[in-house]
Structures are given as C-alpha cells and as structure tokens.
Short mmCIF file of C-alpha atoms and ligand atoms in Angstrom, two decimals:
data_model
loop_
_atom_site.label_atom_id
_atom_site.label_comp_id
_atom_site.label_asym_id
_atom_site.label_seq_id
_atom_site.Cartn_x
_atom_site.Cartn_y
_atom_site.Cartn_z
CA UNK A 1356 -22.09 8.81 5.65
CA UNK A 1357 -22.09 12.31 4.38
CA UNK A 1358 -24.83 12.69 1.86
CA UNK A 1359 -23.83 12.32 -1.81
CA UNK A 1360 -20.19 11.84 -0.91
CA UNK A 1361 -19.87 9.40 -3.95
CA UNK A 1362 -20.59 12.26 -6.23
CA UNK A 1363 -17.14 13.73 -5.36
CA UNK A 1364 -15.58 10.81 -6.94
CA UNK A 1365 -14.94 10.13 -10.50
CA UNK A 1366 -16.15 6.43 -10.33
CA UNK A 1367 -18.74 5.03 -12.71
CA UNK A 1368 -22.12 5.39 -10.76
CA UNK A 1369 -23.26 2.41 -12.60
CA UNK A 1370 -20.79 -0.01 -10.95
CA UNK A 1371 -20.91 -1.50 -7.60
CA UNK A 1372 -17.47 -0.68 -6.67
CA UNK A 1373 -16.08 -2.78 -3.70
CA UNK A 1374 -12.47 -2.92 -4.66
CA UNK A 1375 -10.88 0.18 -3.27
CA UNK A 1376 -8.00 -1.91 -2.24
CA UNK A 1377 -6.59 -2.78 -5.56
CA UNK A 1378 -6.00 0.79 -7.07
CA UNK A 1379 -8.02 3.07 -4.98
CA UNK A 1380 -10.40 5.64 -6.37
CA UNK A 1381 -9.65 9.52 -6.90
CA UNK A 1382 -12.14 12.31 -5.98
CA UNK A 1383 -12.92 14.96 -8.64
CA UNK A 1384 -11.30 17.88 -6.89
CA UNK A 1385 -7.85 15.95 -6.39
CA UNK A 1386 -8.05 14.71 -9.96
CA UNK A 1387 -8.54 18.50 -10.87
CA UNK A 1388 -5.47 19.32 -9.02
CA UNK A 1389 -3.63 16.61 -10.90
CA UNK A 1390 -4.67 18.00 -14.25
CA UNK A 1391 -3.81 21.49 -13.10
CA UNK A 1392 -0.10 20.50 -12.37
CA UNK A 1393 0.03 18.75 -15.82
CA UNK A 1394 -1.12 21.80 -17.60
CA UNK A 1395 1.39 23.98 -15.61
CA UNK A 1396 4.08 21.76 -16.90
CA UNK A 1397 2.97 22.07 -20.59
CA UNK A 1398 2.53 25.66 -20.22
CA UNK A 1399 6.14 26.24 -19.36
CA UNK A 1400 7.84 23.08 -19.66
CA UNK A 1401 11.43 24.33 -19.01
CA UNK A 1402 10.51 26.48 -15.99
CA UNK A 1403 8.38 23.93 -14.56
CA UNK A 1404 10.99 21.03 -14.82
CA UNK A 1405 14.04 23.13 -13.61
CA UNK A 1406 12.43 25.26 -10.95
CA UNK A 1407 8.79 24.82 -9.92
CA UNK A 1408 8.75 21.13 -9.73
CA UNK A 1409 11.42 21.18 -7.11
CA UNK A 1410 9.58 23.52 -4.97
CA UNK A 1411 6.33 21.81 -5.20
CA UNK A 1412 8.03 18.30 -4.57
CA UNK A 1413 9.26 19.92 -1.42
CA UNK A 1414 5.69 21.17 -0.59
CA UNK A 1415 4.41 17.67 -1.15
CA UNK A 1416 7.09 16.01 0.93
CA UNK A 1417 6.49 18.36 3.71
CA UNK A 1418 2.68 17.54 3.76
CA UNK A 1419 3.32 13.86 3.41
CA UNK A 1420 5.82 13.98 6.17
CA UNK A 1421 3.46 15.58 8.51
CA UNK A 1422 0.98 13.02 7.65
CA UNK A 1423 2.96 9.87 7.95
CA UNK A 1424 5.11 11.07 10.95
CA UNK A 1425 8.79 11.50 9.70
CA UNK A 1426 11.11 14.20 8.32
CA UNK A 1427 10.31 15.25 4.75
CA UNK A 1428 13.94 14.98 3.89
CA UNK A 1429 13.82 11.20 4.38
CA UNK A 1430 10.94 10.63 1.82
CA UNK A 1431 11.31 10.23 -2.01
CA UNK A 1432 8.39 9.75 -4.55
CA UNK A 1433 7.99 6.65 -6.68
CA UNK A 1434 4.97 5.56 -8.89
CA UNK A 1435 4.53 2.42 -7.02
CA UNK A 1436 5.68 0.51 -4.01
CA UNK A 1437 7.12 -2.25 -6.29
CA UNK A 1438 9.66 0.14 -7.75
CA UNK A 1439 10.38 1.84 -4.25
CA UNK A 1440 11.22 -1.57 -2.64
CA UNK A 1441 13.28 -2.77 -5.65
CA UNK A 1442 15.59 0.33 -5.19
CA UNK A 1443 16.19 -1.16 -1.56
CA UNK A 1444 16.57 -4.78 -2.80
CA UNK A 1445 18.96 -3.92 -5.34
CA UNK A 1446 21.12 -1.66 -3.05
CA UNK A 1447 21.66 -4.55 -0.53
CA UNK A 1448 25.10 -5.78 -0.13
CA UNK A 1449 24.53 -9.33 1.10
CA UNK A 1450 26.63 -12.54 0.99
CA UNK A 1451 25.52 -16.01 -0.24
CA UNK A 1452 23.73 -17.98 2.56
CA UNK A 1453 22.41 -14.70 4.30
CA UNK A 1454 18.70 -14.72 4.59
CA UNK A 1455 15.59 -12.35 4.10
CA UNK A 1456 12.53 -13.30 6.32
CA UNK A 1457 9.10 -12.44 5.23
CA UNK A 1458 5.61 -13.87 5.82
CA UNK A 1459 3.75 -16.06 3.36
CA UNK A 1460 1.23 -13.20 2.98
CA UNK A 1461 3.43 -10.79 1.11
CA UNK A 1462 2.55 -9.26 -2.14
CA UNK A 1463 3.18 -11.60 -5.14
CA UNK A 1464 5.00 -9.19 -7.33
CA UNK A 1465 7.44 -8.18 -4.55
CA UNK A 1466 8.14 -11.76 -3.52
CA UNK A 1467 8.94 -12.38 -7.11
CA UNK A 1468 11.39 -9.49 -7.05
CA UNK A 1469 12.93 -10.94 -3.89
CA UNK A 1470 13.24 -14.38 -5.32
CA UNK A 1471 14.85 -13.34 -8.62
CA UNK A 1472 17.21 -11.10 -6.75
CA UNK A 1473 17.84 -13.89 -4.17
CA UNK A 1474 18.78 -16.49 -6.72
CA UNK A 1475 21.22 -14.33 -8.45
CA UNK A 1476 22.99 -13.45 -5.07
CA UNK A 1477 22.38 -16.90 -3.47
CA UNK A 1478 20.42 -15.21 -0.70
CA UNK A 1479 17.86 -17.31 0.87
CA UNK A 1480 14.24 -15.88 0.83
CA UNK A 1481 12.23 -17.43 3.93
CA UNK A 1482 8.58 -17.21 3.74
CA UNK A 1483 7.46 -17.83 7.16
CA UNK A 1484 4.05 -19.62 7.29
CA UNK A 1485 1.56 -17.36 9.08
CA UNK A 1486 -1.46 -19.84 9.69
CA UNK A 1487 -5.17 -18.78 9.48
CA UNK A 1488 -6.81 -17.85 11.45
CA UNK A 1489 -4.79 -15.29 13.05
CA UNK A 1490 -5.34 -15.36 16.83
CA UNK A 1491 -3.34 -13.10 19.16
CA UNK A 1492 -0.69 -10.63 18.21
CA UNK A 1493 1.74 -12.59 20.70
CA UNK A 1494 1.06 -15.75 18.75
CA UNK A 1495 1.69 -13.94 15.56
CA UNK A 1496 5.15 -12.42 16.84
CA UNK A 1497 6.43 -15.74 18.34
CA UNK A 1498 5.36 -17.77 15.25
CA UNK A 1499 7.01 -15.08 12.78
CA UNK A 1500 10.09 -14.58 14.91
CA UNK A 1501 10.69 -18.51 14.79
CA UNK A 1502 11.86 -17.76 11.29
CA UNK A 1503 14.70 -15.66 12.40
CA UNK A 1504 18.20 -17.50 12.27
CA UNK A 1505 21.84 -16.23 12.75
CA UNK A 1506 21.75 -15.70 9.11
CA UNK A 1507 18.67 -13.25 8.83
CA UNK A 1508 19.84 -9.96 7.68
CA UNK A 1509 16.49 -8.36 6.46
CA UNK A 1510 12.82 -8.48 7.48
CA UNK A 1511 10.27 -7.59 4.71
CA UNK A 1512 6.84 -7.40 6.17
CA UNK A 1513 3.47 -6.11 5.25
CA UNK A 1514 1.62 -3.90 7.54
CA UNK A 1515 -1.61 -4.76 5.85
CA UNK A 1516 -1.42 -7.71 3.78
CA UNK A 1517 -2.76 -7.69 0.24
CA UNK A 1518 -4.66 -10.96 -0.35
CA UNK A 1519 -5.64 -11.58 3.33
CA UNK A 1520 -6.36 -7.84 4.47
CA UNK A 1521 -4.69 -8.37 7.95
CA UNK A 1522 -2.76 -5.82 9.80
CA UNK A 1523 0.33 -7.36 11.04
CA UNK A 1524 1.95 -6.10 14.33
CA UNK A 1525 4.91 -4.61 12.56
CA UNK A 1526 6.02 -2.29 15.44
CA UNK A 1527 6.79 -5.14 17.64
CA UNK A 1528 8.73 -6.82 15.06
CA UNK A 1529 10.79 -3.79 14.28
CA UNK A 1530 11.70 -3.51 17.96
CA UNK A 1531 12.94 -7.16 17.97
CA UNK A 1532 14.73 -6.81 14.82
CA UNK A 1533 16.51 -3.61 15.94
CA UNK A 1534 17.77 -5.37 19.15
CA UNK A 1535 19.35 -8.19 16.74
CA UNK A 1536 20.61 -5.76 14.15
CA UNK A 1537 18.27 -7.00 11.43
CA UNK A 1538 17.28 -4.37 8.89
CA UNK A 1539 13.36 -3.80 8.66
CA UNK A 1540 11.65 -3.04 5.25
CA UNK A 1541 7.82 -2.47 6.01
CA UNK A 1542 5.47 -2.70 3.03
CA UNK A 1543 2.70 -0.09 4.06
CA UNK A 1544 1.10 -0.11 0.42
CA UNK A 1545 -2.28 -0.17 1.81
CA UNK A 1546 -1.51 1.97 4.97
CA UNK A 1547 -1.59 5.69 4.25
CA UNK A 1548 -5.19 6.98 4.61
CA UNK A 1549 -6.20 3.43 6.13
CA UNK A 1550 -4.27 3.33 9.41
CA UNK A 1551 -2.85 6.30 11.38
CA UNK A 1552 0.77 6.08 10.64
CA UNK A 1553 3.84 7.31 12.37
CA UNK A 1554 7.05 6.14 10.81
CA UNK A 1555 9.32 7.69 13.32
CA UNK A 1556 7.44 5.85 16.19
CA UNK A 1557 7.45 2.60 14.23
CA UNK A 1558 11.29 2.93 13.96
CA UNK A 1559 11.73 0.61 10.78
CA UNK A 1560 14.61 1.27 8.56
CA UNK A 1561 12.50 1.62 5.27
CA UNK A 1562 8.88 1.97 4.53
CA UNK A 1563 7.00 2.16 1.43
CA UNK A 1564 3.31 3.39 1.12
CA UNK A 1565 0.79 3.99 -1.84
CA UNK A 1566 -1.09 7.21 -1.69
CA UNK A 1567 -3.23 6.35 -4.66
CA UNK A 1568 -4.99 3.58 -2.67
CA UNK A 1569 -6.57 4.87 0.63
CA UNK A 1570 -5.45 8.31 0.51
CA UNK A 1571 -7.22 8.56 -2.95
CA UNK A 1572 -4.42 10.58 -4.67
CA UNK A 1573 -4.27 9.96 -8.59
CA UNK A 1574 -2.41 6.64 -9.66
CA UNK A 1575 1.28 6.65 -9.49
CA UNK A 1576 1.64 8.40 -6.14
CA UNK A 1577 3.87 6.46 -3.72
CA UNK A 1578 6.74 6.98 -1.47
CA UNK A 1579 9.67 5.44 0.03
CA UNK A 1580 11.02 6.31 3.53
CA UNK A 1581 14.70 5.68 4.10
CA UNK A 1582 16.08 6.18 7.68
CA UNK A 1583 18.99 8.81 7.73
CA UNK A 1584 21.68 6.32 8.46
CA UNK A 1585 21.10 4.38 5.41
CA UNK A 1586 20.75 7.22 2.95
CA UNK A 1587 24.60 7.06 2.03
CA UNK A 1588 24.27 3.54 0.74
CA UNK A 1589 20.97 3.12 -0.87
CA UNK A 1590 21.27 3.66 -4.72
CA UNK A 1591 18.59 4.61 -7.28
CA UNK A 1592 18.04 2.01 -9.87
CA UNK A 1593 18.10 4.96 -12.38
CA UNK A 1594 20.97 7.40 -12.04
CA UNK A 1595 20.46 10.73 -13.77
CA UNK A 1596 21.75 14.25 -13.22
CA UNK A 1597 21.85 13.93 -9.37
CA UNK A 1598 23.95 16.80 -7.88
CA UNK A 1599 24.89 17.88 -11.39
CA UNK A 1600 21.33 18.85 -12.06
CA UNK A 1601 18.77 21.43 -11.12
CA UNK A 1602 17.69 19.89 -7.66
CA UNK A 1603 18.22 22.81 -5.08
CA UNK A 1604 18.15 20.22 -2.15
CA UNK A 1605 21.48 19.88 -0.49
CA UNK A 1606 21.12 16.03 0.26
CA UNK A 1607 22.68 13.80 -2.13
CA UNK A 1608 20.08 11.30 -1.38
CA UNK A 1609 17.33 13.45 -2.60
CA UNK A 1610 19.27 14.84 -5.56
CA UNK A 1611 20.13 11.20 -6.70
CA UNK A 1612 16.50 10.06 -6.42
CA UNK A 1613 14.36 12.92 -7.41
CA UNK A 1614 15.48 13.45 -10.98
CA UNK A 1615 15.17 10.24 -12.91
CA UNK A 1616 14.92 11.57 -16.36
CA UNK A 1617 11.95 13.40 -17.90
CA UNK A 1618 8.75 12.04 -16.31
CA UNK A 1619 5.22 13.24 -15.34
CA UNK A 1620 5.42 14.06 -11.50
CA UNK A 1621 2.08 15.68 -11.48
CA UNK A 1622 0.53 13.06 -9.29
CA UNK A 1623 3.20 13.56 -6.55
CA UNK A 1624 2.23 17.34 -6.35
CA UNK A 1625 -1.49 16.59 -5.50
CA UNK A 1626 -0.54 15.18 -1.86
CA UNK A 1627 -1.29 18.57 -0.15
CA UNK A 1628 -4.83 18.37 -1.80
CA UNK A 1629 -5.41 14.67 -1.35
CA UNK A 1630 -4.49 14.85 2.39
CA UNK A 1631 -6.81 17.82 2.88
CA UNK A 1632 -9.53 15.84 1.23
CA UNK A 1633 -8.85 12.85 3.38
CA UNK A 1634 -8.96 15.04 6.59
CA UNK A 1635 -12.06 16.77 5.55
CA UNK A 1636 -14.23 13.93 4.51
CA UNK A 1637 -12.61 10.45 5.02
CA UNK A 1638 -11.03 10.49 8.47
CA UNK A 1639 -14.14 11.04 10.43
CA UNK A 1640 -15.96 8.10 8.57
CA UNK A 1641 -13.46 5.40 8.79
CA UNK A 1642 -14.83 3.84 11.80
CA UNK A 1643 -18.28 3.57 9.92
CA UNK A 1644 -16.46 1.86 7.05
CA UNK A 1645 -14.77 -0.68 9.43
CA UNK A 1646 -18.26 -1.50 11.24
CA UNK A 1647 -19.54 -2.13 7.56
CA UNK A 1648 -16.73 -4.31 6.74
CA UNK A 1649 -16.95 -6.31 10.05
CA UNK A 1650 -20.74 -6.81 9.63
CA UNK A 1651 -20.07 -7.96 5.86
CA UNK A 1652 -17.33 -10.47 7.19
CA UNK A 1653 -19.86 -11.92 9.73
CA UNK A 1654 -22.62 -12.32 6.94
CA UNK A 1655 -20.09 -13.85 4.49
CA UNK A 1656 -19.27 -16.43 7.06
CA UNK A 1657 -23.01 -17.19 7.69
CA UNK A 1658 -23.69 -17.12 3.95
CA UNK A 1659 -20.83 -19.70 2.93
CA UNK A 1660 -20.38 -21.45 6.16
CA UNK A 1661 -16.61 -20.85 5.93
CA UNK A 1662 -14.65 -19.69 8.81
CA UNK A 1663 -13.15 -16.11 9.34
CA UNK A 1664 -9.58 -15.87 8.94
CA UNK A 1665 -9.05 -13.68 12.05
CA UNK A 1666 -10.21 -14.15 15.71
CA UNK A 1667 -10.69 -10.53 16.78
CA UNK A 1668 -11.89 -7.28 15.11
CA UNK A 1669 -8.52 -5.52 15.54
CA UNK A 1670 -6.63 -7.47 12.64
CA UNK A 1671 -8.87 -5.85 9.97
CA UNK A 1672 -9.99 -2.35 8.99
CA UNK A 1673 -11.55 -1.32 5.82
CA UNK A 1674 -11.05 -4.51 3.80
CA UNK A 1675 -12.00 -7.95 4.70
CA UNK A 1676 -10.93 -11.25 2.81
CA UNK A 1677 -13.24 -14.32 3.34
CA UNK A 1678 -12.68 -17.91 2.17
CA UNK A 1679 -15.40 -18.92 -0.52
CA UNK A 1680 -16.51 -22.61 -0.32
CA UNK A 1681 -14.19 -24.79 -2.31
CA UNK A 1682 -17.11 -25.64 -4.77
CA UNK A 1683 -17.54 -21.87 -5.69
CA UNK A 1684 -18.03 -21.55 -9.29
CA UNK A 1685 -14.73 -20.55 -10.97
CA UNK A 1686 -16.47 -18.10 -13.04
CA UNK A 1687 -17.91 -16.16 -10.15
CA UNK A 1688 -15.78 -12.99 -10.49
CA UNK A 1689 -16.68 -12.77 -14.24
CA UNK A 1690 -20.36 -13.26 -13.42
CA UNK A 1691 -20.42 -10.67 -10.55
CA UNK A 1692 -18.82 -8.15 -13.11
CA UNK A 1693 -20.77 -9.01 -16.32
CA UNK A 1694 -24.13 -9.85 -14.91
CA UNK A 1695 -24.38 -7.65 -11.81
CA UNK A 1696 -21.69 -4.89 -12.48
CA UNK A 1697 -19.98 -5.74 -9.13
CA UNK A 1698 -16.24 -4.90 -9.14
CA UNK A 1699 -14.68 -7.07 -6.48
CA UNK A 1700 -11.55 -9.21 -6.29
CA UNK A 1701 -12.18 -12.97 -6.28
CA UNK A 1702 -8.90 -15.06 -6.22
CA UNK A 1703 -7.06 -18.15 -5.23
CA UNK A 1704 -4.68 -17.93 -2.08
CA UNK A 1705 -2.83 -20.83 -0.75
CA UNK A 1706 -5.14 -23.29 -2.57
CA UNK A 1707 -8.31 -21.59 -1.38
CA UNK A 1708 -10.67 -19.40 -3.15
CA UNK A 1709 -11.24 -15.82 -1.40
CA UNK A 1710 -13.28 -12.75 -2.01
CA UNK A 1711 -12.05 -9.44 -0.74
CA UNK A 1712 -14.42 -6.53 0.09
CA UNK A 1713 -13.25 -3.03 0.59
CA UNK A 1714 -15.16 -0.13 1.96
CA UNK A 1715 -14.46 3.44 1.65
CA UNK A 1716 -16.73 6.65 2.05
CA UNK A 1717 -18.50 6.29 -1.24
CA UNK A 1718 -19.80 2.70 -0.29
CA UNK A 1719 -23.02 2.19 1.74
CA UNK A 1720 -24.79 -0.76 3.33
CA UNK A 1721 -27.10 -1.21 0.40
CA UNK A 1722 -24.13 -2.17 -1.73
CA UNK A 1723 -22.95 -4.63 0.91
CA UNK A 1724 -26.29 -6.05 0.81
CA UNK A 1725 -26.53 -6.19 -2.87
CA UNK A 1726 -23.29 -8.18 -2.82
CA UNK A 1727 -24.56 -10.57 -0.38
CA UNK A 1728 -27.87 -11.19 -2.14
CA UNK A 1729 -26.11 -11.78 -5.49
CA UNK A 1730 -23.73 -14.22 -3.89
CA UNK A 1731 -26.59 -15.97 -2.32
CA UNK A 1732 -27.91 -16.52 -5.77
CA UNK A 1733 -24.66 -17.53 -7.50
CA UNK A 1734 -23.36 -20.00 -4.84
C1 PLP B 774 0.72 -5.27 0.16
C2 PLP B 774 1.02 -4.75 -1.29
N1 PLP B 774 2.35 -4.28 -1.47
C3 PLP B 774 2.71 -3.87 -2.71
C4 PLP B 774 1.76 -3.66 -3.54
C5 PLP B 774 2.47 -3.01 -4.93
O1 PLP B 774 1.74 -2.27 -5.78
P1 PLP B 774 2.31 -1.96 -6.97
O2 PLP B 774 2.01 -3.12 -7.69
O3 PLP B 774 1.45 -0.69 -7.43
O4 PLP B 774 3.79 -1.59 -7.05
C6 PLP B 774 0.49 -3.77 -3.40
C7 PLP B 774 -0.59 -3.43 -4.39
O5 PLP B 774 -1.62 -3.69 -4.25
C8 PLP B 774 0.08 -4.42 -2.14
O6 PLP B 774 -1.30 -4.79 -1.85
#
C-alpha cells in the first residue's frame, strides 16, 4: 500500500472502516472537485444550468464511456442504481403471465421494486435459488438457466451481489439470453472501480453501476447504460423539458433523461477526476486488497468454524461475506461499533447471520487483525 494513502480520504481516522461496499468513501481531492462544481453553479446559476452543465455532463460521459467500455451517447446519469433500474422496469411493456428471472441474491430494494411492479402487471418474478457454496461457473450457469421458461422475457442479475459479495458470470448469461431473445438488465452497482468492465463486450441490453462505491466518486454518482436499439422505447420516470429545453445533444434519449427539473448534478461532473484518482492510486493496489480479503475470509472460517460460501478465489474480489455461527450475539454489530468503533455490516440473509468485510486502499492488515481479535473476544 502507498504510504499514508488513508490521509487522502475524508474518512474519520478514529474509525476502523471496513464497509466500503455500502456507500464507498470519497478522496479529499475528488470531494474538492465536487464542491468546485457546486460553487460554480451558485456563482452563475443560469449560465451554469443552461450551458455549462451540458458541456460538463458530456465530458463526464466521455470519461465514463472510456472507463466502462461503451459509447458515451448510451449513458445517462442517475443518483443511484435503484432509480436507474426503476426507469427500465416502468418502461417495460409486458403481458400478464410473462416472467422476469433473477437470482435469490439480488439487492433487496430492487427485488421489492420488481415485486411491486410485477404484482400490478401480473408479471411473475422468479427468484432462482443459487445455493451456497457456489462451486463452478458452469454449475452456476446451468442452475440459473434452469429458471428460464418460454415466458421469460427479462433477466435481471447482479454482476457482484450485495449480501453475498460474489461475482456472478453475467457474460455467459447475457450470451445465452441473446440467443433466446431475452432482455438482460445487469446490476453492476459494485462493479465500476472493482472489476474491469467493458459493457460493449458484455453485450447486455441495460447496465447500471454506482460510481460512488468503488470508483470513490461523491455520493449520488450512478449511471444507466441503454443499448442503442432500446433507446426509442425507454421512458424517463420524470418528463421535463426534453427537446424543448437547453440540452444541445441531438439524441432524444439524452434530452429526455438529462434534464429532470432543477437538481444538483455536481457529483456527476466529478467523474473525470474520480477516474483519474482511481487510475493513479487504486488500480495498482487492487490485487493487494483482494489478497487481504482472501486471507481474512480464511481466518473468519477458522475463527467461526463456519464454511466459506465460495469454492474458489475467483468468485470474490475486494469484499467477502462470511456466515457467523448461528449463536452469534444479536447485538454484535452494535457492539463492534459502540465499543470498538468498527464500521462493518452484520446482517441476516436467508435465515443465516453474515458479516461482510470490504477492503480498499485505505485499509491495512492491522485493521483486519483488529477485527478478527475483537470478533474472537465477542463470540
Ligand atoms: C447489488 C446492488 N444493487 C443495487 C444497489 C442500489 O443502491 P441504491 O440503494 O443506492 O440505489 C446496491 C447498493 O448497495 C447494491 O449493492
């Protein structure tokens, strides 16, 4: 790890922060850029909102398009993946009896969005059971694909899951889905800055990613990719000025989505700086982070005598979820925070308590050891 890299982040130095996965953490230099754009807006609110913002949004789309491997014209910014995916869900024109296939590891808020919408439209939401431990990719694909029926119209799948922190083989699923004419919506909330991403090569229909997690942009920096052939039928949840407004882009898709009424778009404009920070400091250290995570996973298994949820190291990257013993004290998260100032998620998933450890460049082996020692004393 580069010396003193943690000083470059705003994080409270008195906290052992092992929860990058939930909301990320922003470096000071990127946060300064965020405030720079906010001040620029307040300095000349009209000029900024009618001209400057569009040119800067374009610069951010270009930087992001290069980074995630797609045409910048296919990207729109949202504050979060839930909003991004909701725009697709509510654009779908499906019949009663049609089916959406997802895994049972999907993010709870989005499962809820699908279920609410599915009930109203009598579309069946199928949550295919992906059993743990995950073994081989081939086994995953066969097991997941068994959920496809002649009624399956859409596959919604995380590339890295939230609760279980596993990388699912979404490329193979997208290839199979394309052959069958099934739409693919990939939830990559955890992916930008975590895995190398090339959306064009993935060849999905829709992709969402959060840049405030592993790319360390300020909170509220997320995007939606929409393949060109779908841009004519996807509708924004909020219609505003569209082509009658100030957006100089020629595509109706961008014009419809970019201006959604007055809002603070400063976070989106930091992307060129956030990507530069990532390339300069984070990219080269990711393997070290993964090694720390793999070691911590092994040590958690030894400490708790509970089995890992993956059979080989290629399922996980900078996060690991590990099952706690069933008798783990229910107030363990509270105690980790209140008595030891360790910020880490401990939660129930499929009737089993889990702890999820994240590692980014500001973390170190002493923090992992501290966590393990504290857990040893608590359980
Ligand atoms: C896999 C996954 N999808 C989607 C989201 C949605 O994030 P938000 O609640 O910010 O929309 C998250 C958030 O952690 C996530 O982990």
